[in-house]
Amino acid sequence: MSSPFSARGPFLEARGLVKSYDEGRVEALRGVDVEIDAGEFVAISGPSGSGKSTLLHLLGGLDTATQGKVLFKGSELGKAVDLDSYRSRQVGFIFQAFYLLPTLRALENVQVAMLALHENANHRAERAAALLREMGLRHA
Ligand SMILES: Nc1ncnc2c1ncn2[C@@H]1O[C@H](COP(=O)(O)OP(=O)(O)OP(=O)(O)O)[C@@H](O)[C@H]1O
Ligand SMILES: [Mg+2]
């Protein structure tokens, strides 16, 4: 539900998301609408194969829908919002498989996704340390 306090509508919104695989043989999502407000904490639950990962991939700009759209602060992903900049600046994913680079320390692994942003190296390391601290992993 949209917050009465946000004049611009939901922070993140999906409208009529359809995602098919295998040339339409698999319908992973059949018209999903969702609205998420800033600061809202949302969990998606459902049986295995019900489309949770597919929905997260579309909301996170990792994949594109067969039909429907995702709006970030009212602007459509892949159109008004560039997917590369959305992924690198607005969205964070913690995957079930962590895909860590084994030769790098935790502090370095966190910085890998920031390397394309041309951030100052000190700022990058400080941001990585802050993120690890926030997750309770600063000692890692
Ligand atoms: N790349 C793909 N190619 C073909 N079918 C796929 C692909 N990814 C997902 N599917 C199918 O889409 C449906 C939804 O899958 P999805 O992975 O989103 O479910 P899930 O709810 O995340 O399941 P789980 O709880 O097992 O992680 C399933 O039928 C799955 O087999
Ligand atoms: Mg899944």
XYZ file of C-alpha atoms and ligand atoms in Angstrom:
172
model
C 0.000 0.000 0.000
C 1.257 3.481 -0.805
C 2.268 5.636 2.154
C 0.168 8.754 2.737
C 3.442 10.565 3.471
C 5.076 10.013 0.083
C 3.870 12.543 -2.449
C 5.624 10.687 -5.289
C 4.083 7.271 -4.733
C 5.879 4.093 -3.729
C 9.666 3.818 -3.550
C 9.635 0.642 -5.603
C 6.692 -0.635 -7.579
C 5.916 -3.497 -9.929
C 2.973 -3.308 -12.286
C 1.641 -6.368 -14.054
C 4.921 -8.267 -14.081
C 4.901 -11.327 -16.289
C 7.982 -13.474 -16.756
C 8.021 -16.529 -18.979
C 10.870 -18.881 -19.687
C 11.424 -21.465 -22.389
C 9.454 -19.559 -25.045
C 6.396 -19.258 -22.813
C 6.342 -22.885 -21.668
C 7.125 -21.795 -18.075
C 5.147 -18.911 -16.584
C 7.190 -17.908 -13.540
C 5.170 -14.716 -12.875
C 1.662 -14.086 -14.145
C 0.953 -10.413 -13.528
C 2.478 -9.369 -10.204
C 1.680 -5.973 -8.688
C 3.615 -4.818 -5.646
C 4.282 -1.482 -3.958
C 7.069 -0.959 -1.455
C 7.485 2.288 0.463
C 10.769 3.815 1.590
C 11.891 2.243 4.861
C 9.423 -0.614 4.540
C 10.777 -4.096 5.281
C 9.234 -6.751 3.047
C 9.666 -10.526 2.965
C 8.465 -12.647 0.055
C 7.449 -16.183 0.893
C 6.022 -19.030 -1.142
C 6.669 -22.608 -2.210
C 9.723 -23.563 -4.206
C 9.205 -22.596 -7.844
C 6.536 -19.981 -7.091
C 8.654 -17.182 -8.574
C 10.298 -15.464 -5.576
C 13.771 -15.315 -7.117
C 12.340 -14.310 -10.479
C 10.498 -11.395 -8.851
C 13.604 -10.294 -6.926
C 15.688 -10.426 -10.104
C 13.210 -8.139 -11.864
C 12.913 -5.724 -8.907
C 16.703 -5.621 -8.679
C 17.226 -4.933 -12.375
C 19.114 -8.202 -12.904
C 16.632 -9.424 -15.487
C 13.848 -7.901 -17.572
C 10.170 -8.800 -17.633
C 8.294 -10.414 -20.493
C 5.498 -7.920 -19.777
C 4.871 -5.218 -17.192
C 7.227 -2.771 -15.572
C 9.226 -1.915 -12.481
C 9.217 1.701 -11.269
C 11.911 3.079 -8.986
C 10.704 6.309 -7.358
C 8.143 6.575 -10.154
C 10.594 6.072 -13.043
C 10.635 2.948 -15.148
C 13.644 0.634 -14.944
C 15.326 0.105 -18.286
C 13.744 3.282 -19.683
C 13.954 6.417 -17.499
C 16.313 4.582 -15.126
C 19.474 3.073 -16.592
C 19.850 -0.511 -15.355
C 23.632 -0.333 -14.892
C 23.460 2.726 -12.680
C 20.443 1.322 -10.795
C 22.348 -1.884 -10.045
C 25.541 -0.143 -9.048
C 24.105 2.752 -7.044
C 20.628 1.895 -5.764
C 20.335 -1.825 -5.158
C 22.226 -4.287 -3.000
C 21.893 -8.037 -3.351
C 23.058 -10.703 -0.943
C 22.810 -13.921 -2.929
C 22.115 -17.301 -1.410
C 25.464 -18.383 -2.871
C 27.783 -15.544 -1.908
C 30.066 -15.684 -4.975
C 32.973 -14.375 -2.912
C 36.423 -14.200 -4.462
C 38.428 -16.579 -2.268
C 41.740 -14.742 -2.617
C 40.290 -11.444 -1.346
C 39.552 -10.395 2.217
C 35.967 -9.551 3.234
C 36.742 -5.827 3.060
C 38.062 -6.266 -0.490
C 35.194 -8.524 -1.615
C 32.665 -5.853 -0.637
C 34.559 -3.314 -2.733
C 34.499 -5.391 -5.939
C 31.031 -4.121 -6.926
C 32.227 -0.540 -6.366
C 35.243 -0.782 -8.682
C 33.277 0.309 -11.754
C 32.103 3.476 -9.992
C 35.502 5.219 -10.044
C 35.142 6.171 -6.413
C 38.089 7.422 -4.446
C 39.898 4.363 -2.958
C 39.724 5.632 0.632
C 36.045 6.409 0.317
C 35.469 2.939 -1.159
C 37.246 1.211 1.726
C 35.388 3.316 4.316
C 32.055 2.506 2.699
C 32.904 -1.221 2.623
C 33.895 -1.136 6.300
C 30.646 0.655 7.188
C 28.587 -1.931 5.277
C 30.373 -4.820 6.996
C 29.826 -3.129 10.378
C 26.128 -2.697 9.586
C 25.854 -6.439 8.850
C 27.766 -7.372 12.012
C 30.695 -8.661 9.904
C 33.362 -6.011 10.568
C 35.600 -8.559 12.324
C 35.636 -10.823 9.230
N 16.347 -19.483 -16.192
C 15.221 -20.209 -16.158
N 14.848 -20.949 -17.234
C 13.702 -21.671 -17.215
N 12.859 -21.728 -16.156
C 13.191 -21.030 -15.074
C 14.393 -20.225 -15.004
N 14.450 -19.625 -13.781
C 13.354 -20.023 -13.128
N 12.604 -20.868 -13.889
C 11.326 -21.474 -13.505
O 10.450 -20.423 -13.093
C 9.675 -20.825 -11.967
C 9.960 -19.878 -10.802
O 11.300 -20.078 -10.365
P 11.970 -19.237 -9.199
O 13.412 -19.631 -9.181
O 11.673 -17.791 -9.373
O 11.196 -19.776 -7.922
P 11.510 -19.590 -6.366
O 10.208 -19.221 -5.732
O 12.642 -18.643 -6.190
O 11.942 -21.059 -5.924
P 12.942 -21.515 -4.731
O 12.162 -21.375 -3.443
O 13.221 -22.965 -5.067
O 14.170 -20.662 -4.775
C 10.043 -22.278 -11.698
O 9.098 -23.076 -12.394
C 11.433 -22.403 -12.322
O 11.680 -23.732 -12.721
Mg 14.580 -18.839 -5.303
